XYZ file of N, CA and C in Angstrom:
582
model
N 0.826 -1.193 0.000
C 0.000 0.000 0.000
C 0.872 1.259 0.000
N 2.098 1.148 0.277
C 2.814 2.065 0.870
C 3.581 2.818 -0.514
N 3.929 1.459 -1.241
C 4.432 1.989 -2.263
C 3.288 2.037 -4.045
N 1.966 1.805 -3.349
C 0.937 2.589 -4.242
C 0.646 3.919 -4.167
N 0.796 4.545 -2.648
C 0.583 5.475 -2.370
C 1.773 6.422 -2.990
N 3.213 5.952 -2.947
C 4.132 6.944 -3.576
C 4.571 6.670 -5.314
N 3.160 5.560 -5.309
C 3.833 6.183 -7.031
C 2.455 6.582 -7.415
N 1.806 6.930 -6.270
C 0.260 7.726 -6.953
C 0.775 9.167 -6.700
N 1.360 9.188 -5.661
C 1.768 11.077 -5.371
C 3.111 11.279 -6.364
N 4.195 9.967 -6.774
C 4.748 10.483 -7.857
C 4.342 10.811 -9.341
N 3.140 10.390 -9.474
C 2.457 10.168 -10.713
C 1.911 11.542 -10.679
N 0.935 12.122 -9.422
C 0.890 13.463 -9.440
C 1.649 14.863 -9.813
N 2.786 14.323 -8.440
C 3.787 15.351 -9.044
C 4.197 15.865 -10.410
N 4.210 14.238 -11.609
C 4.714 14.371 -12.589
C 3.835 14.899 -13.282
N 2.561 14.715 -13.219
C 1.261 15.379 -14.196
C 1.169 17.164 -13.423
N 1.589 17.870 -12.415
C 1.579 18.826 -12.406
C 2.994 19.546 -12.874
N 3.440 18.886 -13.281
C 5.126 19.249 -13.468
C 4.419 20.052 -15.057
N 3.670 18.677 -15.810
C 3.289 18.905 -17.413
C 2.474 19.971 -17.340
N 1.477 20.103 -16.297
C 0.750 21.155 -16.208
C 1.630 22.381 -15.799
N 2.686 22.667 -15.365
C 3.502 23.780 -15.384
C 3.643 23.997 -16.538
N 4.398 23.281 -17.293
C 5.033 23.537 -18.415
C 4.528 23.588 -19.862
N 2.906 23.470 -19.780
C 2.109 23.586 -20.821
C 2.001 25.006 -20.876
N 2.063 26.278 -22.299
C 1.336 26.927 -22.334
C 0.300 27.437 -22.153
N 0.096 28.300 -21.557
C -1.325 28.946 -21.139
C -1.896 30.040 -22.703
N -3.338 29.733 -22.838
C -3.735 30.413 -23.714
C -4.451 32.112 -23.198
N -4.654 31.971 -21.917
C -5.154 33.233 -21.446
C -3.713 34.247 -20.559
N -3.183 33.398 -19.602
C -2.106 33.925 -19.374
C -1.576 32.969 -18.661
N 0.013 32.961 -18.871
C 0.982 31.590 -18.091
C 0.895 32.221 -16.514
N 1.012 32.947 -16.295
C 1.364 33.592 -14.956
C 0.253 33.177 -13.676
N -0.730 33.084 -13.703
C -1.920 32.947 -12.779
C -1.687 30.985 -12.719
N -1.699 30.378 -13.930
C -1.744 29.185 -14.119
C -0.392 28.315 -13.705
N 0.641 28.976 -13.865
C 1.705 28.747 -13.660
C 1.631 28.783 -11.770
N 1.425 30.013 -11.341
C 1.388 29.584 -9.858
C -0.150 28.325 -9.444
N -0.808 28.567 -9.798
C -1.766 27.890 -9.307
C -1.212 26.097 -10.025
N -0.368 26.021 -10.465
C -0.108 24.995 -10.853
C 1.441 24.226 -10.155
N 2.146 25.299 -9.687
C 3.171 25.358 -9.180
C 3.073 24.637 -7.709
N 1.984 25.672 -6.801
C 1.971 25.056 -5.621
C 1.729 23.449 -5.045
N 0.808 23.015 -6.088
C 0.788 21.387 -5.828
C 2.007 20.948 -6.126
N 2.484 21.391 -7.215
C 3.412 20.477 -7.309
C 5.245 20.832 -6.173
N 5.122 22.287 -5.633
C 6.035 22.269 -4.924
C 5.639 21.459 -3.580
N 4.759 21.540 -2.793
C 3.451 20.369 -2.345
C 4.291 19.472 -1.926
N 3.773 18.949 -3.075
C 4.111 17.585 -3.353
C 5.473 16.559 -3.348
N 6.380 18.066 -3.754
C 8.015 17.579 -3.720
C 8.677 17.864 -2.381
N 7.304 18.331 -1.774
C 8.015 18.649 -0.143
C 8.766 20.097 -0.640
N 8.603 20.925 -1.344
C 9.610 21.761 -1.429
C 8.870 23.382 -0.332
N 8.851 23.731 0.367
C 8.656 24.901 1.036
C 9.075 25.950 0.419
N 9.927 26.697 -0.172
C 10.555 27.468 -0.628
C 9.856 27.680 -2.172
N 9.458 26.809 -3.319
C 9.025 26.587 -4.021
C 7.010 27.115 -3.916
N 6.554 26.430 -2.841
C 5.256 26.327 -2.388
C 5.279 28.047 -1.546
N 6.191 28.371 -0.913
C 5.970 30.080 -0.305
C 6.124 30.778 -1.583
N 6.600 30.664 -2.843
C 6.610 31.300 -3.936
C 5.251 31.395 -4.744
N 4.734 30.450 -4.692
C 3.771 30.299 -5.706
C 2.407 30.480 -4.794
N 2.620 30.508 -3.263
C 1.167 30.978 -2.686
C 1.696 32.703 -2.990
N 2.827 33.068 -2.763
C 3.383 34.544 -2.751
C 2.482 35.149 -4.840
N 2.424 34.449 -5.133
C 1.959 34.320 -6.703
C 0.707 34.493 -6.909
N -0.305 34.012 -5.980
C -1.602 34.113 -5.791
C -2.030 32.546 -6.278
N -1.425 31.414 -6.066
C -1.712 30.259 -6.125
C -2.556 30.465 -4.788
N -3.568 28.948 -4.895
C -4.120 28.587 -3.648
C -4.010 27.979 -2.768
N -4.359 27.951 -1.481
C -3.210 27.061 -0.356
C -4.730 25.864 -0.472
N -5.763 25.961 -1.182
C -6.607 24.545 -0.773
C -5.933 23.440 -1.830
N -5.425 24.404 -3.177
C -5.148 23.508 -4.098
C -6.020 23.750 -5.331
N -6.049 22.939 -6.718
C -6.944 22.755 -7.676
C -8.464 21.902 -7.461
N -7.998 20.556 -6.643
C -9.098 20.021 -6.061
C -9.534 19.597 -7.826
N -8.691 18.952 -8.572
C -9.579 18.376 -9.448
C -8.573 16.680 -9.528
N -9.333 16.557 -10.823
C -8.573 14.810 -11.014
C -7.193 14.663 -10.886
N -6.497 15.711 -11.210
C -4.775 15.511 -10.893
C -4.525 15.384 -9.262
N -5.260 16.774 -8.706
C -5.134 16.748 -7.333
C -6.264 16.722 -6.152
N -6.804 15.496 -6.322
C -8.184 15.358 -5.765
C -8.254 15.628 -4.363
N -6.876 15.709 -3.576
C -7.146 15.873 -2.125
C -6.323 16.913 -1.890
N -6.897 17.976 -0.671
C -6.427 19.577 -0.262
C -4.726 19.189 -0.136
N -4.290 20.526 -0.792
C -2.958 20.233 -0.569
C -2.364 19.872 1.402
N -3.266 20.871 2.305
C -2.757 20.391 3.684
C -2.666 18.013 3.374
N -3.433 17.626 2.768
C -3.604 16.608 2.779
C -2.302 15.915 2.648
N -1.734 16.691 1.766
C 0.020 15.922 1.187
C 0.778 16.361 2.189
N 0.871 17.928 2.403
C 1.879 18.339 3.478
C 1.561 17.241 4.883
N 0.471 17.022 5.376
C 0.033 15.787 6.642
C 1.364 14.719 6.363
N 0.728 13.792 4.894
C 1.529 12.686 4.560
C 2.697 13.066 4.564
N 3.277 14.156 4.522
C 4.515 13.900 4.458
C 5.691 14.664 5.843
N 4.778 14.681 6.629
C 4.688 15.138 8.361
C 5.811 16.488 7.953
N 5.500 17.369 7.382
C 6.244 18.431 7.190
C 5.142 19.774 7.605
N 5.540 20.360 9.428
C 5.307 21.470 10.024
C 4.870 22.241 8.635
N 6.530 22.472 8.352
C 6.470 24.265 8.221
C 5.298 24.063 6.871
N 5.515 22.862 5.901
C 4.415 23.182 4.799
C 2.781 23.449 5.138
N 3.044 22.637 6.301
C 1.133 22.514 7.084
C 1.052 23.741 7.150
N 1.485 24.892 7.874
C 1.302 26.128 8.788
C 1.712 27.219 7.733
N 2.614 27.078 6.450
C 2.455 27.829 5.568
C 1.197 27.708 4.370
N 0.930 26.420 4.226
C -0.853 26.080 3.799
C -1.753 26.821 4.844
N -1.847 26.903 5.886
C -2.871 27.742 6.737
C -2.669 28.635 7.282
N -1.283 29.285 6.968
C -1.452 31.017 7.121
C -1.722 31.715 5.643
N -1.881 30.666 4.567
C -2.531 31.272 3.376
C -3.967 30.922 3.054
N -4.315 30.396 4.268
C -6.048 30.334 4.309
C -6.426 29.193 4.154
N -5.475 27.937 4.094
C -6.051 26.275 4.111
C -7.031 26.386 5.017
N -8.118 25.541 4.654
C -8.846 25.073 5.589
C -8.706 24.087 6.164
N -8.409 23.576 7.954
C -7.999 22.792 8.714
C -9.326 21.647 8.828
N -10.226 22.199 8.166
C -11.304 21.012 8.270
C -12.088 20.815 6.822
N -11.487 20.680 5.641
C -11.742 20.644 4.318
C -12.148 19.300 4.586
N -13.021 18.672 4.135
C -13.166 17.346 3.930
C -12.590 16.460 2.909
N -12.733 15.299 3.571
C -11.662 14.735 2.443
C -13.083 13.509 1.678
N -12.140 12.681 0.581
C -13.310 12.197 0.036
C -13.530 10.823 0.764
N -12.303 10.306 1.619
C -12.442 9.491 2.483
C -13.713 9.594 3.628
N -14.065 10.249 3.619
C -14.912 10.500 5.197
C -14.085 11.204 6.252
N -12.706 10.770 6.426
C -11.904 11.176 7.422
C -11.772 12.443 7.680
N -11.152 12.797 8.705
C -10.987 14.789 8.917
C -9.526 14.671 8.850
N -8.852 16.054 8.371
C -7.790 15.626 8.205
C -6.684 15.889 9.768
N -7.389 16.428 10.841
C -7.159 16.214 12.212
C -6.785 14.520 11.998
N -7.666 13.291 11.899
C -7.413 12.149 12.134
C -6.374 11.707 10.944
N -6.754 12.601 9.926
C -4.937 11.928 9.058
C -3.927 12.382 9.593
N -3.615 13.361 10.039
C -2.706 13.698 10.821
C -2.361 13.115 12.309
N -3.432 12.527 13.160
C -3.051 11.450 14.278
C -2.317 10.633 13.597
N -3.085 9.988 12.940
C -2.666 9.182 12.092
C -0.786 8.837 12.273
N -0.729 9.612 10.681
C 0.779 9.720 9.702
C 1.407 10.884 10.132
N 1.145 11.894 11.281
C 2.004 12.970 11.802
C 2.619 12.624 13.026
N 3.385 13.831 12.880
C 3.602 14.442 14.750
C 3.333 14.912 15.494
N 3.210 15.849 16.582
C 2.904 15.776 17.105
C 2.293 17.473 16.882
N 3.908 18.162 16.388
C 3.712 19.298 15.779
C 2.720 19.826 14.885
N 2.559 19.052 13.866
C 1.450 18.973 12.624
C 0.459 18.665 13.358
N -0.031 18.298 14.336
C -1.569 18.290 14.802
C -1.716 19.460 15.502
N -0.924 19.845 16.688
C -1.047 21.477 17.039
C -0.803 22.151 16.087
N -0.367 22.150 14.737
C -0.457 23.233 13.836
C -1.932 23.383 13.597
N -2.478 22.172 13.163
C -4.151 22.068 12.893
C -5.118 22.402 13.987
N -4.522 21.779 14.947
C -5.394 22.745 16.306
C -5.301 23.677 16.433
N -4.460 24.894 16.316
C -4.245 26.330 16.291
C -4.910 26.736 15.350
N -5.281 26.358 14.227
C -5.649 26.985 13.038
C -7.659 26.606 12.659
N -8.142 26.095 14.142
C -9.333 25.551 14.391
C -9.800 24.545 13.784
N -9.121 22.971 13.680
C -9.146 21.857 13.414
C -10.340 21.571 14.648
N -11.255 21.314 13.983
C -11.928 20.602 15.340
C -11.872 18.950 15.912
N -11.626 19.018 16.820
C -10.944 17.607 17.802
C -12.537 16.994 17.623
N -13.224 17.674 18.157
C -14.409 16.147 18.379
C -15.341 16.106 16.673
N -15.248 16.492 15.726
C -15.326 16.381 14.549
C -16.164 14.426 14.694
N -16.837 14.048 14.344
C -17.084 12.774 14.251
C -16.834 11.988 12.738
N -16.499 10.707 12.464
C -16.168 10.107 11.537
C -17.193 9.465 10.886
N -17.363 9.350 10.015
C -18.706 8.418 9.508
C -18.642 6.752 10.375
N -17.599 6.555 11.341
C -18.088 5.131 12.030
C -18.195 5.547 13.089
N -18.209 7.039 13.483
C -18.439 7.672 15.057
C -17.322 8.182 15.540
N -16.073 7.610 15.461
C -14.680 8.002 16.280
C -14.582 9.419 15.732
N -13.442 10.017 16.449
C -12.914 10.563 16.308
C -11.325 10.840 16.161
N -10.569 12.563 16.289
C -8.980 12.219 16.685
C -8.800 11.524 17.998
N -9.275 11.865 18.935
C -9.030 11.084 20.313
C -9.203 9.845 20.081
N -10.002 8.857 19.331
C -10.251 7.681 19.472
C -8.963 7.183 18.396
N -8.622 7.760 17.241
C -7.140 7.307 16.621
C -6.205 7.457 17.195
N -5.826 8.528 17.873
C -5.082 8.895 19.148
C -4.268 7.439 19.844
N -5.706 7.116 20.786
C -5.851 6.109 21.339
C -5.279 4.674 20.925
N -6.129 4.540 19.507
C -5.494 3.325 18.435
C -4.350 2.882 18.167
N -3.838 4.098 17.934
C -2.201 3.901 18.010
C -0.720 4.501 18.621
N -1.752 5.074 19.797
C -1.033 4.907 20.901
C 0.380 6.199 21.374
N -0.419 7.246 20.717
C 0.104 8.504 20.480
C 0.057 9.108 21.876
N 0.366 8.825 22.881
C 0.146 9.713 24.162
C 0.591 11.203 24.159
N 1.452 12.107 23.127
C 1.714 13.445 22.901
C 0.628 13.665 22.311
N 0.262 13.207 21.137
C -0.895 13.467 20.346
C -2.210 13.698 21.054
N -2.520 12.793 21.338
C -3.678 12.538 22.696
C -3.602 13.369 23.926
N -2.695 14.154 24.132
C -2.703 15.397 25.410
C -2.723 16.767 24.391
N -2.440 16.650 23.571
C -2.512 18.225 22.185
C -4.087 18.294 22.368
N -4.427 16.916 22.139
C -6.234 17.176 21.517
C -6.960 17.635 22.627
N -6.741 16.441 23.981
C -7.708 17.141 24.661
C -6.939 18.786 25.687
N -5.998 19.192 25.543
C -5.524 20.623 25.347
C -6.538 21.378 24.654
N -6.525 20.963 23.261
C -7.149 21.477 22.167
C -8.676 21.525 22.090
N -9.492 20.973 23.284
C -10.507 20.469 23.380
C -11.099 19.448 23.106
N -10.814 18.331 22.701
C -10.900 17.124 22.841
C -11.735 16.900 23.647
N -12.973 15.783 23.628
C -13.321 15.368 24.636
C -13.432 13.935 25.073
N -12.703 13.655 26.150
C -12.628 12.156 26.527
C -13.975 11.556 26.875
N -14.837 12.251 26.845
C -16.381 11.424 26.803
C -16.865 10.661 26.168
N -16.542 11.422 24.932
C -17.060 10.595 23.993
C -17.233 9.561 23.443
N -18.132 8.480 23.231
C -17.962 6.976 23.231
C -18.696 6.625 21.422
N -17.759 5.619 20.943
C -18.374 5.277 19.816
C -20.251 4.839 19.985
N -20.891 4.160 19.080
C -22.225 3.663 19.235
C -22.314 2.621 19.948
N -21.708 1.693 20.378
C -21.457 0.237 20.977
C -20.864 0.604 22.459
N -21.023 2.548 22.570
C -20.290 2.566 23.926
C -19.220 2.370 24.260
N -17.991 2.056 23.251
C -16.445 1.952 23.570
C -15.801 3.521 23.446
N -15.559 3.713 24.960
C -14.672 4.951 24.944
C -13.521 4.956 24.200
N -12.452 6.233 24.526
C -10.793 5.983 23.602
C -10.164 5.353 24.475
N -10.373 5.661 25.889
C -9.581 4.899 26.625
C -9.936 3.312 26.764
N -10.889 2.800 26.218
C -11.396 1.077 25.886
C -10.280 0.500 24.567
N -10.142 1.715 24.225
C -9.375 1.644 22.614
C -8.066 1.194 22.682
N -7.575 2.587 23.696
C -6.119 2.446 24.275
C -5.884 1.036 24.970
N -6.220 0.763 25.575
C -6.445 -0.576 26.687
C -6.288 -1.989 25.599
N -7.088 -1.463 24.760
C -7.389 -3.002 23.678
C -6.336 -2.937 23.041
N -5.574 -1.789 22.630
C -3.980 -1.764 21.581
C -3.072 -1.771 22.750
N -3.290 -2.121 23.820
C -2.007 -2.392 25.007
C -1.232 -0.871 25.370
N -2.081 0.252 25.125
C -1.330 1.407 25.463
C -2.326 1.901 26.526
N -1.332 1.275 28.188
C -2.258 1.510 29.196
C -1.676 2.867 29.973
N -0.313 3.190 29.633
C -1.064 4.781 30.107
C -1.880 5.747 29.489
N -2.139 5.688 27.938
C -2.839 6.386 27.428
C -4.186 5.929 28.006
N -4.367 4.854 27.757
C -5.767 4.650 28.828
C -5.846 5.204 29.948
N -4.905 5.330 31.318
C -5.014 5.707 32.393
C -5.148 7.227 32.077
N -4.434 7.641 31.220
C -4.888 9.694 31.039
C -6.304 9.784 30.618
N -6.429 9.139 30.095
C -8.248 9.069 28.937
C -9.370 9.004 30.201
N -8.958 8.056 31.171
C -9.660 7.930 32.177
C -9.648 8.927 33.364
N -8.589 9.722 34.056
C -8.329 10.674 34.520
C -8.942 12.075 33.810
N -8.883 11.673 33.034
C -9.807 12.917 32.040
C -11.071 12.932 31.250
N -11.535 11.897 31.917
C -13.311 11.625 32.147
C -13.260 10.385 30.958
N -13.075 9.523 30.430
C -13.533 8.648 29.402
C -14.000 7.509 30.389
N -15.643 7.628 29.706
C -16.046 6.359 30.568
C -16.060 5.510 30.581
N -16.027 4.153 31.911
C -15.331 3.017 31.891
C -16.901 1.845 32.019
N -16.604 0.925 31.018
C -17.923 -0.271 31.377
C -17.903 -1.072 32.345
């Protein structure tokens, strides 16, 4: 999966590379940045991506078939701060939906650090956001056993109450993936116990 995923984002990169370098019939300049930023994005390049938002590119992205998911989406995958927080001091939205169902708060539990989720919490990522199976970041948190992650959120407002439909808190979660101090904080901080 791992290496579908990087020859789908190399396959991207390379189709916005062509889209740079195609002529524009109205003007290269607007198209050129708005075409630029995914693909600096994408190469991880910061320096490249502060140029082309500096250009009047967009920090959500094109959002079409080349680049179907918000650029914060790539900067997440590729646990790079400064690209997250330069995507949302140019107006990313921290709660764009994705086509997964997921929020990208929980891609970032996920495949980040600890940093990249307080970037998204500062920038009003909402923590109790619900998932189309009920969880939330606290309950991925939990899953895999992120105990920095899991003190950002409920910092961030998080709430350890919250229980899937079947009534399994995060701290039931934590407990079941063998991460029992994250359970013991979840519980100290109200997650209720059966």
């Amino acid at each position: 999966q791992a290496n579908d995923e990087r020859a789908q984002q190399h396959r991207r990169a390379q189709q916005a590379a062509a889209v740079c370098a195609a002529p524009s019939v109205v003007s290269s300049r607007p198209r050129l940045a708005g075409a630029a930023a995914p693909q600096a994005v994408h190469a991880g390049d910061l320096s490249a991506a502060r140029d082309a938002l500096a250009r009047g590119a967009s920090a959500a992205g094109p959002r079409d078939e080349r680049f179907p998911e918000p650029l914060l989406r790539e900067a997440i995958r590729q646990d790079s701060r400064d690209l997250v927080v330069l995507l949302l001091e140019h107006r990313a939205d921290p709660n764009a939906p994705l086509d997964s169902g997921e929020t990208l708060l929980v891609q970032a539990v996920r495949e980040a650090s600890a940093p990249v989720v307080q970037a998204l919490l500062r920038a009003g990522a909402r923590p109790d956001e619900r998932l189309p199976n009920g969880s939330t970041a606290l309950h991925e948190a939990a899953r895999v056993g992120k105990i920095d992650v899991a003190s950002d959120l409920l910092a961030g407002g998080a709430s350890a109450k919250i229980v899937l439909e079947d009534g399994t808190s995060a701290a039931e979660i934590a407990r079941r993936f063998g991460h029992d101090r994250l359970a013991s904080l979840l519980r100290q901080k109200g997650a209720p116990a059966r």
